[in-house]
Short mmCIF file of C-alpha atoms in Angstrom, two decimals:
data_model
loop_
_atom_site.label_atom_id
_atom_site.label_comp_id
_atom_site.label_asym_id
_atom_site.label_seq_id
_atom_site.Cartn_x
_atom_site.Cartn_y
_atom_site.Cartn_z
CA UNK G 240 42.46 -84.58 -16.09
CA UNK G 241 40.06 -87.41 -14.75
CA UNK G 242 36.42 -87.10 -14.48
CA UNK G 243 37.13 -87.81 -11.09
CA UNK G 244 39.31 -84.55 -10.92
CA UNK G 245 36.74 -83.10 -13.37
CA UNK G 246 33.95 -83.21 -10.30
CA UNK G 247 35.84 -82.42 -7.33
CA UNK G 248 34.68 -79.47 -5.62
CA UNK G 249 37.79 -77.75 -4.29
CA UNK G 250 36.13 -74.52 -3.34
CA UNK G 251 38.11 -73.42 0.62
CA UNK G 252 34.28 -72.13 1.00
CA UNK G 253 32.73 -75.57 0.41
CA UNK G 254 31.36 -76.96 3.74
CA UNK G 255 31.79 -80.40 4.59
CA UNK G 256 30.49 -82.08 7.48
CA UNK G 257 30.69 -86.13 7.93
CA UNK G 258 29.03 -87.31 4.56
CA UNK G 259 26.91 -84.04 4.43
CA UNK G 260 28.39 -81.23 1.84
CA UNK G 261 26.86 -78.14 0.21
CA UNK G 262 29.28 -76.24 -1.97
CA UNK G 263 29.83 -72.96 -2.78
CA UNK G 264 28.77 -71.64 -6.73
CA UNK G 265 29.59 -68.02 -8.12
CA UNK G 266 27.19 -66.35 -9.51
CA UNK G 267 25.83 -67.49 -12.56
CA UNK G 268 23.55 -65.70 -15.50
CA UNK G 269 22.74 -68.55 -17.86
CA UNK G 270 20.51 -68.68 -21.38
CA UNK G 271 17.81 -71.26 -21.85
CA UNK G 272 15.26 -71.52 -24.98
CA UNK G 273 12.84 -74.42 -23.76
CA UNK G 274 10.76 -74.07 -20.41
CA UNK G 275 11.90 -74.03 -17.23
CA UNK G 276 15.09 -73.30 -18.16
CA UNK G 277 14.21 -69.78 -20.44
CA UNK G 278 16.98 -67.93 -18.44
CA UNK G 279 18.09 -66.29 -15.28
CA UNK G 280 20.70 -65.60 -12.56
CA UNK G 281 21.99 -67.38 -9.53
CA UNK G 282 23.52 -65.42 -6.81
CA UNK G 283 26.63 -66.76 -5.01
CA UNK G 284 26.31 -68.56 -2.46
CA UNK G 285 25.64 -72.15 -0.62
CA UNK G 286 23.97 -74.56 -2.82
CA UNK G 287 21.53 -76.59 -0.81
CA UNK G 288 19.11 -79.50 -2.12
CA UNK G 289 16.90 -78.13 -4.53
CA UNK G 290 19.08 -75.64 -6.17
CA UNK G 291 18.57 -72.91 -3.55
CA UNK G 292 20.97 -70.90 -2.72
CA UNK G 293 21.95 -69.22 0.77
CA UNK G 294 24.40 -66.64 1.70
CA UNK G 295 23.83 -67.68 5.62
CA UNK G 296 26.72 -69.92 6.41
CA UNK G 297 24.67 -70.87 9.62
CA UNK G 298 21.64 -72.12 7.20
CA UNK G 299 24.83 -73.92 5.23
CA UNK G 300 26.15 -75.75 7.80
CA UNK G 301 23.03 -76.91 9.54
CA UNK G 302 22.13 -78.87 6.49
CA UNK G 303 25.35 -80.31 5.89
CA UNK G 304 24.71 -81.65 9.42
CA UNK G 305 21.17 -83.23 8.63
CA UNK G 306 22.78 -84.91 5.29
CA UNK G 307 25.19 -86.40 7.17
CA UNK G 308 22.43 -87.87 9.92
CA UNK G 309 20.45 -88.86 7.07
CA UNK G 310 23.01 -90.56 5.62
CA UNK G 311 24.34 -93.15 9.00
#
């Protein structure tokens, strides 16, 4: 497999709009022994900039839409 492949998001939930995407991530519970990253959980859902993450498709979509503005 090429890193190419590797980094292709190929999620049917992903949402892409023009240049603007925000995928979709499972859940997540992750381990960490230096600060910030001492451990947590993500929830499913959208990943928008930042890291948040949104179950409101709405929300999703509406910044796929600004990326892609942002981006012509």
């Amino acid at each position: 497999m090429s890193e190419r492949e590797f980094f292709r998001f190929t999620n049917p939930l992903d949402i892409t709009i023009g240049r603007g995407r925000i995928i979709w991530a499972e859940a997540l519970t992750y381990e960490g022994k230096h600060p910030p990253y001492q451990g947590g959980t993500f929830l499913e859902g959208w990943v928008l900039p930042g890291g948040a993450r949104t179950l409101n498709r709405e929300r999703a979509e509406a910044v796929a839409r600004a990326i892609d503005g942002k981006s012509k």
